[in-house]
Coordinates of C-alpha atoms in Angstrom, one line a residue:
M1 CA 37.1 13.1 4.0
A2 CA 35.6 9.7 3.0
R3 CA 32.2 11.0 3.7
L4 CA 32.8 14.1 1.6
L5 CA 33.9 12.0 -1.4
R6 CA 31.2 9.4 -1.0
P7 CA 28.9 10.9 -3.8
L8 CA 31.7 10.1 -6.3
L9 CA 31.1 6.4 -5.7
R10 CA 27.3 6.6 -6.0
G11 CA 25.8 5.9 -9.4
T12 CA 22.9 8.3 -8.6
T13 CA 25.3 11.2 -8.9
Y14 CA 26.1 10.4 -12.5
T15 CA 22.5 9.5 -13.5
R16 CA 21.3 12.9 -12.1
L17 CA 24.0 14.6 -14.2
L18 CA 22.8 12.7 -17.3
H19 CA 19.3 13.9 -16.4
L20 CA 20.5 17.5 -16.4
W21 CA 22.3 17.1 -19.7
V22 CA 19.3 15.5 -21.6
P23 CA 17.3 18.8 -22.3
M24 CA 20.5 20.5 -23.5
L25 CA 20.5 18.1 -26.5
A26 CA 17.4 19.8 -27.9
V27 CA 18.9 23.3 -27.1
S28 CA 22.2 22.4 -28.9
V29 CA 20.3 21.3 -32.0
W30 CA 18.4 24.6 -32.0
L31 CA 21.5 26.7 -31.5
F32 CA 23.0 24.9 -34.5
I33 CA 20.0 26.0 -36.5
D34 CA 19.6 29.6 -35.2
P35 CA 22.1 30.7 -32.6
S36 CA 20.7 34.2 -32.5
T37 CA 17.5 33.0 -30.7
P38 CA 18.6 30.8 -27.8
W39 CA 15.3 31.6 -26.0
V40 CA 13.1 29.7 -28.5
P41 CA 13.5 26.2 -26.8
A42 CA 12.4 27.7 -23.5
L43 CA 9.3 29.2 -25.1
L44 CA 8.3 26.0 -26.8
L45 CA 8.3 24.2 -23.4
V46 CA 5.2 26.2 -22.4
P47 CA 2.7 24.5 -24.8
L48 CA 4.6 21.2 -24.4
G49 CA 4.1 21.2 -20.7
L50 CA 0.4 21.6 -21.1
V51 CA 0.1 18.2 -22.7
P52 CA -1.1 15.8 -20.0
A53 CA 1.1 12.9 -21.2
V54 CA 4.3 15.0 -20.9
R55 CA 4.0 14.9 -17.1
R56 CA 3.9 11.1 -17.2
G57 CA 7.0 11.0 -19.4
E58 CA 8.9 13.4 -17.1
G59 CA 7.8 11.4 -14.0
V60 CA 9.1 8.2 -15.5
Q61 CA 12.4 9.7 -16.5
A62 CA 12.8 11.5 -13.2
R63 CA 12.2 8.3 -11.2
L64 CA 14.6 6.4 -13.5
L65 CA 17.5 8.9 -13.3
L66 CA 17.0 10.9 -10.2
T67 CA 15.8 8.3 -7.7
P68 CA 16.9 4.9 -9.1
G69 CA 16.1 2.0 -6.8
E70 CA 13.9 4.0 -4.5
P71 CA 10.5 2.3 -4.0
E72 CA 8.6 5.4 -3.0
P73 CA 10.5 8.4 -4.5
G74 CA 7.5 10.8 -4.2
I75 CA 7.4 11.4 -8.0
S76 CA 4.2 10.6 -9.8
E77 CA 4.0 8.7 -13.1
A78 CA 0.4 9.7 -13.8
P79 CA -0.6 12.2 -16.6
A80 CA -1.7 15.7 -15.7
A81 CA -5.3 15.6 -14.6
T82 CA -5.9 19.2 -13.7
W83 CA -4.6 22.6 -15.0
R84 CA -2.7 23.0 -11.8
D85 CA -0.7 19.8 -12.7
R86 CA -0.1 21.1 -16.2
L87 CA 1.2 24.4 -14.9
R88 CA 3.5 22.6 -12.4
T89 CA 4.8 20.6 -15.4
V90 CA 5.6 23.7 -17.3
L91 CA 7.4 25.2 -14.4
W92 CA 9.3 21.9 -14.0
L93 CA 10.4 21.9 -17.7
E94 CA 11.6 25.5 -17.5
L95 CA 13.5 24.8 -14.2
R96 CA 15.0 21.6 -15.6
M97 CA 16.3 23.5 -18.6
L98 CA 17.8 26.3 -16.5
L99 CA 19.5 23.8 -14.2
G100 CA 20.7 21.8 -17.2
A101 CA 22.2 24.9 -18.7
A102 CA 24.1 25.5 -15.5
A103 CA 25.3 21.9 -15.4
V104 CA 26.5 22.0 -19.0
C105 CA 28.3 25.3 -18.5
A106 CA 30.0 24.0 -15.4
S107 CA 30.9 20.7 -17.1
V108 CA 32.5 22.6 -20.0
W109 CA 34.1 25.6 -18.5
L110 CA 35.4 24.4 -15.1
P111 CA 37.6 21.6 -16.6
G112 CA 38.8 24.1 -19.2
I113 CA 39.8 26.5 -16.5
C114 CA 41.7 23.7 -14.8
F115 CA 43.5 22.9 -18.0
E116 CA 44.4 26.5 -18.7
L117 CA 45.8 27.0 -15.1
A118 CA 48.0 24.0 -15.7
R119 CA 49.2 25.6 -18.9
L120 CA 50.0 28.8 -17.0
A121 CA 52.0 26.8 -14.5
W122 CA 54.0 25.4 -17.4
S123 CA 54.7 28.9 -18.7
E124 CA 52.4 28.6 -21.7
A125 CA 50.0 31.4 -22.5
P126 CA 46.3 30.3 -22.1
A127 CA 43.9 30.6 -25.1
G128 CA 40.1 30.9 -25.3
I129 CA 39.4 31.6 -21.6
P130 CA 38.5 35.2 -20.8
L131 CA 40.5 36.9 -18.0
L132 CA 43.0 34.0 -17.8
D133 CA 44.7 35.2 -21.0
R134 CA 45.7 38.3 -19.1
L135 CA 47.5 36.4 -16.3
P136 CA 51.3 36.0 -16.5
P137 CA 52.7 32.5 -16.5
H138 CA 54.0 31.3 -13.1
P139 CA 54.5 27.9 -11.5
A140 CA 52.3 29.0 -8.6
W141 CA 49.2 28.6 -10.8
A142 CA 49.6 24.8 -10.3
L143 CA 48.3 25.2 -6.7
L144 CA 45.0 26.7 -8.0
A145 CA 44.5 24.2 -10.8
P146 CA 42.6 21.6 -8.7
L147 CA 40.1 24.2 -7.5
P148 CA 37.9 24.2 -10.6
L149 CA 37.6 20.4 -10.4
L150 CA 36.5 20.7 -6.7
A151 CA 34.0 23.4 -7.8
L152 CA 32.7 21.1 -10.6
Y153 CA 32.3 18.3 -8.0
G154 CA 30.2 20.6 -5.8
V155 CA 28.2 21.9 -8.7
V156 CA 27.3 18.4 -10.0
V157 CA 26.3 17.1 -6.6
G158 CA 24.5 20.3 -5.6
L159 CA 22.5 20.6 -8.8
G160 CA 21.7 16.9 -8.6
E161 CA 20.2 17.3 -5.1
L162 CA 18.4 20.5 -6.2
V163 CA 16.8 19.0 -9.3
T164 CA 15.7 15.9 -7.3
A165 CA 14.0 18.1 -4.7
A166 CA 12.4 20.1 -7.5
A167 CA 11.1 16.9 -9.1
R168 CA 9.5 15.8 -5.9
R169 CA 7.9 19.2 -5.5
L170 CA 6.7 19.8 -9.0
L171 CA 6.2 16.2 -10.2
G172 CA 5.0 14.8 -6.9
P173 CA 1.4 13.4 -6.5
S174 CA -1.3 16.0 -6.6
T175 CA -3.9 16.2 -3.9
A176 CA -6.4 14.1 -5.9
E177 CA -3.7 11.4 -6.5
R178 CA -2.8 11.4 -2.8
L179 CA -6.5 11.0 -1.9
A180 CA -6.9 8.2 -4.4
A181 CA -3.8 6.4 -3.1
L182 CA -5.1 6.8 0.5
E183 CA -8.5 5.5 -0.5
E184 CA -6.9 2.5 -2.2
R185 CA -4.7 1.8 0.9
T186 CA -7.8 2.0 3.1
E187 CA -9.7 -0.4 0.9
Q188 CA -6.8 -2.8 1.1
L189 CA -6.6 -2.6 4.8
L190 CA -10.4 -3.1 5.1
E191 CA -10.2 -6.1 2.8
R192 CA -7.3 -7.6 4.8
T193 CA -9.3 -7.1 8.0
R194 CA -12.3 -8.8 6.5
I195 CA -10.2 -11.7 5.3
A196 CA -8.6 -12.1 8.7
R197 CA -12.0 -12.1 10.3
E198 CA -13.3 -14.7 7.8
L199 CA -10.3 -17.0 8.5
H200 CA -10.7 -16.6 12.2
D201 CA -14.4 -17.5 12.1
S202 CA -14.3 -20.4 9.7
I203 CA -11.0 -22.0 10.5
G204 CA -11.3 -21.3 14.2
H205 CA -14.7 -22.9 14.3
A206 CA -13.5 -26.0 12.4
L207 CA -10.4 -26.5 14.6
T208 CA -12.5 -26.0 17.8
V209 CA -15.0 -28.6 16.7
A210 CA -12.3 -31.0 15.7
V211 CA -10.5 -30.7 19.0
V212 CA -13.7 -31.1 21.0
Q213 CA -14.9 -34.1 18.9
A214 CA -11.5 -35.8 19.2
G215 CA -11.4 -35.3 22.9
A216 CA -15.0 -36.6 23.4
A217 CA -14.3 -39.6 21.2
R218 CA -11.2 -40.6 23.2
A219 CA -13.0 -40.2 26.5
A220 CA -16.2 -42.0 25.4
G221 CA -14.5 -45.3 24.3
D222 CA -17.6 -46.1 22.3
P223 CA -16.9 -47.2 18.6
E224 CA -20.3 -45.9 17.5
F225 CA -19.7 -42.4 19.1
T226 CA -16.2 -42.4 17.7
D227 CA -17.6 -43.0 14.2
R228 CA -20.1 -40.1 14.6
A229 CA -17.3 -37.9 15.9
L230 CA -15.1 -38.7 13.0
G231 CA -17.9 -38.0 10.6
A232 CA -18.5 -34.6 12.2
I233 CA -14.8 -33.8 12.0
E234 CA -14.7 -34.7 8.3
E235 CA -17.7 -32.6 7.5
T236 CA -16.5 -29.6 9.4
G237 CA -13.0 -30.0 7.8
R238 CA -14.5 -30.0 4.3
A239 CA -16.5 -26.9 5.0
A240 CA -13.3 -25.2 6.4
L241 CA -11.4 -26.2 3.3
E242 CA -14.1 -24.6 1.1
D243 CA -13.9 -21.4 3.1
L244 CA -10.1 -21.5 2.9
E245 CA -10.1 -22.0 -0.8
R246 CA -12.5 -19.0 -1.2
V247 CA -10.4 -16.7 0.9
L248 CA -7.2 -17.8 -0.9
G249 CA -8.9 -17.1 -4.2
V250 CA -9.6 -13.5 -3.0
L251 CA -5.9 -13.1 -2.0
R252 CA -4.7 -14.4 -5.4
E253 CA -7.3 -12.3 -7.2
A254 CA -8.3 -15.3 -9.2
E255 CA -10.5 -14.7 -12.2
R256 CA -12.7 -17.8 -11.7
P257 CA -15.9 -17.2 -9.6
L258 CA -15.5 -18.0 -6.0
G259 CA -17.9 -20.1 -4.0
A260 CA -20.6 -18.3 -2.2
R261 CA -20.3 -17.7 1.5
P262 CA -22.7 -19.7 3.7
T263 CA -25.9 -18.1 4.8
L264 CA -28.4 -18.6 7.7
A265 CA -30.2 -21.1 5.4
E266 CA -27.3 -23.4 6.2
A267 CA -27.3 -22.8 9.9
G268 CA -28.5 -26.4 10.5
R269 CA -25.0 -27.6 9.7
L270 CA -23.6 -25.4 12.4
L271 CA -26.2 -26.7 15.0
E272 CA -25.5 -30.3 14.1
S273 CA -21.8 -29.8 14.3
A274 CA -22.2 -28.4 17.8
R275 CA -24.5 -31.3 18.8
A276 CA -22.0 -33.8 17.5
S277 CA -19.4 -32.1 19.7
G278 CA -21.5 -33.0 22.7
A279 CA -23.3 -29.7 23.2
K280 CA -27.1 -29.9 23.9
V281 CA -28.4 -27.4 21.4
D282 CA -32.0 -26.1 21.8
A283 CA -32.7 -24.2 18.6
E284 CA -35.6 -22.1 17.7
V285 CA -36.0 -20.4 14.3
T286 CA -38.9 -18.1 13.5
G287 CA -39.7 -16.0 10.5
P288 CA -38.7 -16.3 6.9
V289 CA -35.0 -16.9 7.3
E290 CA -34.6 -17.7 3.6
A291 CA -35.8 -14.2 2.7
V292 CA -33.1 -12.4 4.7
P293 CA -30.9 -10.3 2.3
G294 CA -27.7 -11.9 1.3
P295 CA -25.2 -9.7 3.2
V296 CA -27.2 -9.8 6.4
S297 CA -27.7 -13.6 6.1
R298 CA -24.0 -14.2 5.5
E299 CA -22.9 -12.0 8.4
G300 CA -25.6 -13.6 10.6
H301 CA -24.2 -17.0 9.8
R302 CA -20.7 -15.9 10.8
I303 CA -22.0 -14.4 14.0
L304 CA -23.8 -17.6 14.9
Q305 CA -20.7 -19.6 14.0
E306 CA -18.4 -17.6 16.2
A307 CA -20.9 -17.7 19.1
L308 CA -21.1 -21.5 18.9
T309 CA -17.3 -21.7 18.6
N310 CA -16.8 -19.7 21.7
V311 CA -19.3 -21.9 23.6
L312 CA -17.3 -25.1 22.6
R313 CA -14.0 -23.5 23.2
H314 CA -14.6 -21.8 26.6
A315 CA -17.5 -23.8 28.1
G316 CA -17.3 -27.2 26.5
P317 CA -20.3 -29.5 25.8
V318 CA -22.9 -27.6 27.8
P319 CA -26.6 -26.8 27.0
V320 CA -26.9 -24.1 24.5
R321 CA -30.0 -22.1 23.6
V322 CA -30.1 -20.7 20.1
R323 CA -32.8 -18.2 18.9
V324 CA -33.0 -16.9 15.3
A325 CA -35.9 -14.6 14.6
V326 CA -36.9 -12.5 11.6
T327 CA -39.5 -9.9 12.6
D328 CA -40.3 -6.3 11.7
G329 CA -37.4 -5.8 9.4
M330 CA -34.9 -7.1 12.0
L331 CA -32.8 -10.2 12.3
T332 CA -32.2 -11.2 15.9
L333 CA -29.6 -13.8 16.9
E334 CA -29.3 -15.0 20.4
V335 CA -27.0 -17.7 21.8
R336 CA -27.0 -18.5 25.6
N337 CA -25.1 -21.0 27.6
P338 CA -24.2 -21.5 31.3
L339 CA -21.3 -19.3 32.4
P340 CA -18.0 -21.1 32.3
G341 CA -15.6 -21.0 35.2
A342 CA -13.5 -18.1 33.8
I343 CA -15.5 -15.2 32.5
P344 CA -13.9 -13.3 29.6
G345 CA -13.4 -9.6 30.4
P346 CA -15.5 -7.1 28.4
G347 CA -14.1 -6.4 25.0
R348 CA -11.4 -9.0 25.2
G349 CA -11.0 -11.7 22.5
S350 CA -10.9 -11.3 18.8
G351 CA -14.0 -13.5 18.3
L352 CA -16.2 -11.2 20.4
R353 CA -14.7 -8.2 18.9
G354 CA -15.4 -9.6 15.4
I355 CA -19.1 -10.2 16.3
R356 CA -19.5 -6.6 17.3
E357 CA -17.6 -5.4 14.2
R358 CA -19.8 -7.5 11.9
A359 CA -23.0 -6.1 13.5
A360 CA -21.7 -2.5 13.4
L361 CA -20.8 -2.8 9.7
L362 CA -24.5 -3.6 8.9
G363 CA -25.8 -0.8 11.1
G364 CA -26.8 -3.2 13.9
T365 CA -25.8 -3.9 17.5
A366 CA -24.3 -6.8 19.3
R367 CA -24.0 -7.5 23.0
T368 CA -21.8 -10.1 24.6
G369 CA -21.5 -10.8 28.3
P370 CA -23.1 -12.3 31.4
D371 CA -26.9 -12.2 31.6
E372 CA -29.0 -13.7 34.4
G373 CA -26.5 -16.5 35.1
D374 CA -25.8 -17.3 31.4
W375 CA -23.3 -16.1 28.9
Q376 CA -25.2 -14.3 26.2
V377 CA -24.4 -13.3 22.6
R378 CA -27.2 -11.2 21.2
A379 CA -27.1 -9.4 17.8
E380 CA -29.8 -7.4 16.1
L381 CA -29.2 -6.7 12.4
P382 CA -31.5 -4.5 10.3
L383 CA -32.7 -6.1 7.1
G384 CA -32.8 -3.0 5.0

């Protein structure tokens, strides 16, 4: 019983009823002007529904009154963009007026029938209700008096559900709008993935360098080495803060221009940071690195950064061979180091996965894994 009467306690029931009543205001005004042509308001809805902005207004009103508080009600607030949307709007307006007429008739006549049945029970002759005026007065009519109110309750709730379902069907997003929303969602997910990768590469590298430097300084017990280590930690921390500020600016959608991402022209800082952490870095750079296109140079810098970070994190201060070559329209990056005690399984680790993802986004390839007794990271990125 409580479940049956629950709609009486919901505000949505009454806002939906109000939504059904609204179009009847225009109809009542017209009937006051010319009651002999009640079909004119329905006819006027046809050209009205073809106006693109009408669909937006109907969508806003439907979301406000039919689905209040629902974050995703499935009702569009965009204007009609195609003729199919306009025809759906016309159909919605006609159906809304039809359902509104049914709601108004039920709201007027059913309480009136209840009242007249009560009059019959009190031995008073009913007036103004067809058929009831032919019934003889009798106290037994009091038993039937609540039925019109129950019928009114069912009509109000049922019509509210019906008009809401119709709104979702006729005012719902079109195919083009759903595709646009899907594309926007996909772009957001891609952007989040890119930002997560940026944070992993820059902040992960900085923390790895800081941990290795701090551990080496403590073990060395040499004031001069400790000063160099602290200097390297400070420089790496500043670079990480710059990267963090840039990424946070993207998240906040700041209007100010963001700092440029580092490129391979700044790879020397990465190599010095690794050397300061105790790694013996043998670097060889060939070709016009400065002429590498911006996107390729920036992703190449991130790949080199992640490769050096993995060396320091998993192998420690070991000899590292770094090769950067720009030849024949291709950027080749190679980082090799002696195999650590525990060899990562193929495909495991977000850092290695990020290297392969960056290379794939640029149409290149990346290979990570054991090679001739070393751990190798090799990426080949096309320049055009």
